[in-house]
Structure formats: C-alpha cells, structure tokens
mmCIF file of C-alpha atoms in Angstrom:
data_model
loop_
_atom_site.group_PDB
_atom_site.id
_atom_site.type_symbol
_atom_site.label_atom_id
_atom_site.label_comp_id
_atom_site.label_asym_id
_atom_site.label_seq_id
_atom_site.Cartn_x
_atom_site.Cartn_y
_atom_site.Cartn_z
ATOM 1 C CA SER A 1 19.353 -183.345 -6.423
ATOM 2 C CA VAL A 2 16.867 -183.485 -8.082
ATOM 3 C CA ASN A 3 13.447 -182.679 -6.090
ATOM 4 C CA ILE A 4 9.824 -185.559 -8.085
ATOM 5 C CA ASN A 5 7.544 -183.215 -6.930
ATOM 6 C CA GLU A 6 4.198 -184.585 -6.898
ATOM 7 C CA THR A 7 2.172 -185.084 -9.745
ATOM 8 C CA PRO A 8 -0.959 -182.156 -9.403
ATOM 9 C CA VAL A 9 -4.944 -184.049 -9.064
ATOM 10 C CA ALA A 10 -8.013 -182.680 -7.934
ATOM 11 C CA ASP A 11 -9.292 -185.872 -6.147
ATOM 12 C CA ILE A 12 -13.302 -184.365 -5.432
ATOM 13 C CA ALA A 13 -15.051 -186.674 -3.284
ATOM 14 C CA VAL A 14 -18.635 -187.457 -0.917
ATOM 15 C CA SER A 15 -16.925 -187.368 1.672
ATOM 16 C CA ALA A 16 -20.219 -187.625 4.085
ATOM 17 C CA MET A 17 -23.969 -188.020 3.661
ATOM 18 C CA GLU A 18 -26.558 -187.531 6.193
ATOM 19 C CA ALA A 19 -30.626 -188.068 6.501
ATOM 20 C CA PRO A 20 -32.677 -189.393 9.186
ATOM 21 C CA THR A 21 -33.218 -193.193 9.878
ATOM 22 C CA GLU A 22 -37.106 -192.901 9.390
ATOM 23 C CA VAL A 23 -39.596 -191.127 7.680
ATOM 24 C CA THR A 24 -42.773 -190.823 8.049
ATOM 25 C CA ARG A 25 -43.930 -190.690 4.133
ATOM 26 C CA GLY A 26 -44.989 -187.531 2.874
ATOM 27 C CA ASP A 27 -42.401 -185.558 5.380
ATOM 28 C CA GLN A 28 -40.058 -183.237 3.577
ATOM 29 C CA VAL A 29 -36.677 -183.969 4.420
ATOM 30 C CA ASP A 30 -33.209 -182.500 4.392
ATOM 31 C CA VAL A 31 -30.171 -185.071 3.303
ATOM 32 C CA SER A 32 -26.996 -183.256 4.153
ATOM 33 C CA VAL A 33 -23.985 -183.924 1.267
ATOM 34 C CA THR A 34 -20.352 -183.129 2.151
ATOM 35 C CA VAL A 35 -18.235 -182.980 -0.584
ATOM 36 C CA GLY A 36 -14.797 -182.135 -0.635
ATOM 37 C CA ASN A 37 -11.706 -181.846 -2.382
ATOM 38 C CA THR A 38 -9.031 -184.069 -1.317
ATOM 39 C CA GLY A 39 -6.418 -184.048 -4.421
ATOM 40 C CA ASN A 40 -3.822 -181.621 -4.505
ATOM 41 C CA LYS A 41 -4.757 -179.426 -7.419
ATOM 42 C CA ASP A 42 -7.170 -176.638 -7.405
ATOM 43 C CA ALA A 43 -10.509 -178.094 -9.621
ATOM 44 C CA THR A 44 -11.591 -175.208 -11.670
ATOM 45 C CA ASP A 45 -14.200 -176.892 -13.069
ATOM 46 C CA GLY A 46 -18.080 -177.102 -11.938
ATOM 47 C CA PHE A 47 -19.673 -179.484 -11.063
ATOM 48 C CA THR A 48 -22.508 -180.993 -10.117
ATOM 49 C CA VAL A 49 -23.450 -183.160 -7.330
ATOM 50 C CA THR A 50 -26.795 -185.505 -8.522
ATOM 51 C CA LEU A 51 -29.495 -187.215 -5.096
ATOM 52 C CA ARG A 52 -30.767 -189.559 -6.220
ATOM 53 C CA ASP A 53 -33.589 -192.372 -4.929
ATOM 54 C CA ARG A 54 -32.436 -195.631 -6.056
ATOM 55 C CA THR A 55 -34.766 -198.060 -4.985
ATOM 56 C CA ASP A 56 -37.272 -195.618 -6.238
ATOM 57 C CA ASN A 57 -35.084 -194.439 -9.154
ATOM 58 C CA THR A 58 -35.922 -191.111 -9.273
ATOM 59 C CA GLN A 59 -34.106 -187.831 -9.249
ATOM 60 C CA VAL A 60 -34.171 -185.901 -6.166
ATOM 61 C CA ALA A 61 -32.175 -182.868 -6.958
ATOM 62 C CA SER A 62 -28.803 -181.398 -8.943
ATOM 63 C CA LYS A 63 -26.735 -178.852 -7.152
ATOM 64 C CA SER A 64 -23.752 -177.178 -8.991
ATOM 65 C CA VAL A 65 -20.816 -176.700 -7.749
ATOM 66 C CA SER A 66 -18.310 -173.579 -9.310
ATOM 67 C CA GLY A 67 -15.545 -175.913 -9.023
ATOM 68 C CA MET A 68 -12.933 -176.020 -5.627
ATOM 69 C CA ALA A 69 -9.722 -175.867 -4.513
ATOM 70 C CA ALA A 70 -7.253 -178.390 -3.086
ATOM 71 C CA GLY A 71 -8.103 -179.025 0.690
ATOM 72 C CA ALA A 72 -11.278 -177.160 0.901
ATOM 73 C CA SER A 73 -15.024 -178.446 1.025
ATOM 74 C CA THR A 74 -18.833 -178.167 1.444
ATOM 75 C CA THR A 75 -21.974 -179.448 2.445
ATOM 76 C CA LEU A 76 -25.237 -178.770 -0.272
ATOM 77 C CA THR A 77 -28.911 -179.969 1.364
ATOM 78 C CA PHE A 78 -31.123 -181.392 -0.303
ATOM 79 C CA SER A 79 -34.640 -181.167 0.116
ATOM 80 C CA TRP A 80 -36.480 -184.988 -0.611
ATOM 81 C CA ASP A 81 -40.034 -185.336 -0.992
ATOM 82 C CA THR A 82 -41.168 -188.132 0.389
ATOM 83 C CA ARG A 83 -44.410 -187.506 -1.203
ATOM 84 C CA GLY A 84 -45.706 -190.702 -2.808
ATOM 85 C CA LEU A 85 -42.970 -193.270 -2.896
ATOM 86 C CA SER A 86 -43.111 -196.469 -1.455
ATOM 87 C CA LEU A 87 -42.804 -197.546 1.898
ATOM 88 C CA GLY A 88 -39.733 -199.170 3.596
ATOM 89 C CA ASP A 89 -35.910 -198.632 3.018
ATOM 90 C CA HIS A 90 -35.208 -196.511 0.531
ATOM 91 C CA GLU A 91 -31.433 -196.264 -0.758
ATOM 92 C CA LEU A 92 -30.083 -192.857 -1.693
ATOM 93 C CA GLU A 93 -26.976 -192.105 -3.498
ATOM 94 C CA ALA A 94 -25.292 -188.798 -3.638
ATOM 95 C CA ARG A 95 -23.053 -188.702 -6.751
ATOM 96 C CA HIS A 96 -20.721 -185.603 -8.200
ATOM 97 C CA ASP A 97 -20.225 -185.558 -12.223
ATOM 98 C CA PHE A 98 -16.681 -184.131 -11.283
ATOM 99 C CA ASP A 99 -14.341 -185.933 -14.459
ATOM 100 C CA ASP A 100 -10.720 -187.861 -11.906
ATOM 101 C CA GLU A 101 -8.846 -190.789 -11.735
ATOM 102 C CA ASN A 102 -10.375 -191.649 -8.683
ATOM 103 C CA THR A 103 -14.029 -193.182 -8.768
ATOM 104 C CA GLY A 104 -14.065 -195.044 -6.153
ATOM 105 C CA ASN A 105 -15.193 -191.904 -3.603
ATOM 106 C CA ASN A 106 -17.325 -190.197 -6.429
ATOM 107 C CA SER A 107 -20.649 -191.830 -4.658
ATOM 108 C CA ARG A 108 -21.621 -191.946 -1.735
ATOM 109 C CA THR A 109 -25.233 -193.804 -0.440
ATOM 110 C CA THR A 110 -27.468 -194.461 3.460
ATOM 111 C CA SER A 111 -30.386 -195.969 3.583
ATOM 112 C CA VAL A 112 -34.042 -194.206 5.328
ATOM 113 C CA THR A 113 -36.971 -195.480 6.177
ATOM 114 C CA ILE A 114 -39.799 -194.252 4.757
ATOM 115 C CA ASN A 115 -42.999 -195.685 6.860
ATOM 116 C CA GLU A 116 -46.898 -195.225 6.416
ATOM 117 C CA THR A 117 -48.540 -191.496 7.259
ATOM 118 C CA PRO A 118 -50.165 -192.737 10.859
ATOM 119 C CA VAL A 119 -53.595 -192.140 11.398
ATOM 120 C CA THR A 120 -55.837 -192.079 13.437
ATOM 121 C CA ASP A 121 -59.940 -193.701 12.274
ATOM 122 C CA ILE A 122 -61.856 -195.633 15.222
ATOM 123 C CA ALA A 123 -65.215 -196.417 13.918
ATOM 124 C CA VAL A 124 -68.317 -197.576 15.147
ATOM 125 C CA SER A 125 -68.242 -200.772 12.935
ATOM 126 C CA SER A 126 -71.930 -202.059 14.067
ATOM 127 C CA MET A 127 -74.635 -201.511 16.158
ATOM 128 C CA THR A 128 -77.896 -204.232 16.278
ATOM 129 C CA ALA A 129 -80.993 -203.008 18.824
ATOM 130 C CA PRO A 130 -84.258 -204.831 18.807
ATOM 131 C CA SER A 131 -86.422 -203.750 15.487
ATOM 132 C CA GLU A 132 -89.168 -202.911 18.022
ATOM 133 C CA ALA A 133 -89.972 -202.229 22.642
ATOM 134 C CA THR A 134 -92.325 -201.704 25.055
ATOM 135 C CA GLN A 135 -92.423 -198.095 26.723
ATOM 136 C CA GLY A 136 -90.793 -199.112 29.217
ATOM 137 C CA ASP A 137 -88.918 -201.891 28.867
ATOM 138 C CA GLN A 138 -84.609 -201.909 29.292
ATOM 139 C CA VAL A 139 -83.281 -202.568 25.992
ATOM 140 C CA GLU A 140 -79.360 -203.205 25.139
ATOM 141 C CA VAL A 141 -78.210 -202.526 22.647
ATOM 142 C CA SER A 142 -74.808 -203.850 21.481
ATOM 143 C CA THR A 143 -72.397 -201.378 19.387
ATOM 144 C CA THR A 144 -68.612 -202.406 17.804
ATOM 145 C CA ILE A 145 -65.901 -199.908 17.946
ATOM 146 C CA GLU A 146 -62.731 -200.181 15.588
ATOM 147 C CA ASN A 147 -59.718 -198.370 15.318
ATOM 148 C CA LEU A 148 -59.756 -198.921 11.403
ATOM 149 C CA GLY A 149 -56.342 -196.673 11.645
ATOM 150 C CA ASN A 150 -52.832 -197.367 11.337
ATOM 151 C CA GLN A 151 -51.800 -196.246 14.699
ATOM 152 C CA ASP A 152 -52.431 -197.630 18.329
ATOM 153 C CA VAL A 153 -55.042 -195.326 20.350
ATOM 154 C CA ASN A 154 -53.665 -195.824 24.416
ATOM 155 C CA GLN A 155 -56.229 -193.300 25.234
ATOM 156 C CA ASP A 156 -59.766 -193.395 27.045
ATOM 157 C CA ILE A 157 -62.955 -193.915 24.292
ATOM 158 C CA ALA A 158 -65.594 -192.594 24.666
ATOM 159 C CA VAL A 159 -68.674 -194.619 23.318
ATOM 160 C CA SER A 160 -72.285 -192.585 23.755
ATOM 161 C CA LEU A 161 -75.777 -193.862 22.826
ATOM 162 C CA VAL A 162 -78.080 -190.604 21.878
ATOM 163 C CA ASN A 163 -82.020 -190.233 20.419
ATOM 164 C CA GLN A 164 -81.325 -187.987 17.583
ATOM 165 C CA ASN A 165 -84.573 -186.647 18.283
ATOM 166 C CA SER A 166 -84.172 -184.742 21.949
ATOM 167 C CA GLY A 167 -79.792 -183.919 21.371
ATOM 168 C CA ALA A 168 -79.820 -186.392 24.783
ATOM 169 C CA THR A 169 -77.722 -189.379 25.803
ATOM 170 C CA ILE A 170 -78.800 -191.989 26.958
ATOM 171 C CA ASP A 171 -75.772 -193.698 28.297
ATOM 172 C CA SER A 172 -72.540 -194.351 27.660
ATOM 173 C CA ARG A 173 -69.732 -196.306 28.051
ATOM 174 C CA SER A 174 -65.367 -195.970 27.769
ATOM 175 C CA ILE A 175 -63.188 -198.337 27.173
ATOM 176 C CA SER A 176 -59.198 -197.858 28.008
ATOM 177 C CA GLY A 177 -57.152 -197.704 24.345
ATOM 178 C CA LEU A 178 -57.529 -199.696 21.568
ATOM 179 C CA ASN A 179 -54.641 -200.674 19.562
ATOM 180 C CA ALA A 180 -54.220 -200.754 15.342
ATOM 181 C CA GLY A 181 -56.498 -203.410 13.400
ATOM 182 C CA THR A 182 -58.173 -204.350 16.501
ATOM 183 C CA SER A 183 -62.020 -203.573 17.896
ATOM 184 C CA GLN A 184 -64.335 -204.161 21.280
ATOM 185 C CA SER A 185 -67.621 -204.391 21.874
ATOM 186 C CA LEU A 186 -69.824 -202.607 23.778
ATOM 187 C CA THR A 187 -73.363 -202.626 25.272
ATOM 188 C CA LEU A 188 -75.182 -200.096 25.626
ATOM 189 C CA SER A 189 -78.411 -199.603 28.144
ATOM 190 C CA TRP A 190 -81.975 -197.927 26.734
#
C-alpha cells in the first residue's frame, strides 16, 4: 500500500482585523490585526505585516514576525494617528509579505469613519445700542449670540451686559442651548 501525504505548505493569512467604526480626527487609534499559519508546515522565514490607510494613501506602520508554526496565530496592535487626516470614510488594509501560494488571504480591510474634532464656540456676533442716551432713560441693547462650533450646546447659556468701568452687571438673560451653526437674538436693558 502507498500512503499519499498532503503536500506541506505554509499559508500565512490575515484572519482578523479590528478597529473602531468611528473616531474623532486627532485620536490615536489601536487597530488589531490577527495573522495565522493556516497551512500544515511551519513558516520558518520571517515576514512583515503592514497597515496602510488606502484612503489617504499612507502607511500607518509595519511589524515584523520572526516565523510561525503551522496552526499558530498572533495578534499585532498598530497605533494609528489620525491627526491631519481627511474627514470621512477611510479604508484600512493589513497585508503581509510572506511568499505563499494562497494570495487570497494575504490581506484584509476594514472601514473607519473619521469625524471632525468637536468644537464648542459660542460668540457674541453682534451688538447694537443707541450712540447717545439721556441719563435716566431705559436703553435697549440688541445682541446676537451664535454657535460657531460644530457641536450642539444643550445647556443654558447666560448672556450678561456688564459695565466695563465698574464691572457691575447691568442685565442678563439666558438661552436654553444653541445648535451648531445657529444664532439667537436677545435684547438686554440698561
């Protein structure tokens, strides 16, 4: 009788990749990449696993693996710095450079959305008052409060009219939040 044995092959596969689905631009993000030898032969030669941001066409990082026994696997963690990257969906690709016959499992991709950094910026965008008044008159001062940031403000916003000479508060009003990109007009009395 003749035994026919399976041809020994080492097959390195990128078997898993994990990253958050959404991040804020400027975040330092951990991306986990699992590589394994799905073949029946030890991979005695070392290889490199590279993580790329295909959207911005940049290399994130590379890590070396010194070899891998048949059936073994390892998880590598890459740190992805999102400062200065474009907003929107980014396709990340993990790929190894081990020379094996099965190229169909040599890479894996995942998608991550980079959102704008949250900014809160409440501004007094205009203020009008009469140029002259008689002592004892009630003077109305019109102000416009604007949210120049990119995130909604859901808490009360206090607006005060202050005498710059004495530091005394003349009048104050409160508005209950302000959505990003919107404004609200107020009238304060003096």
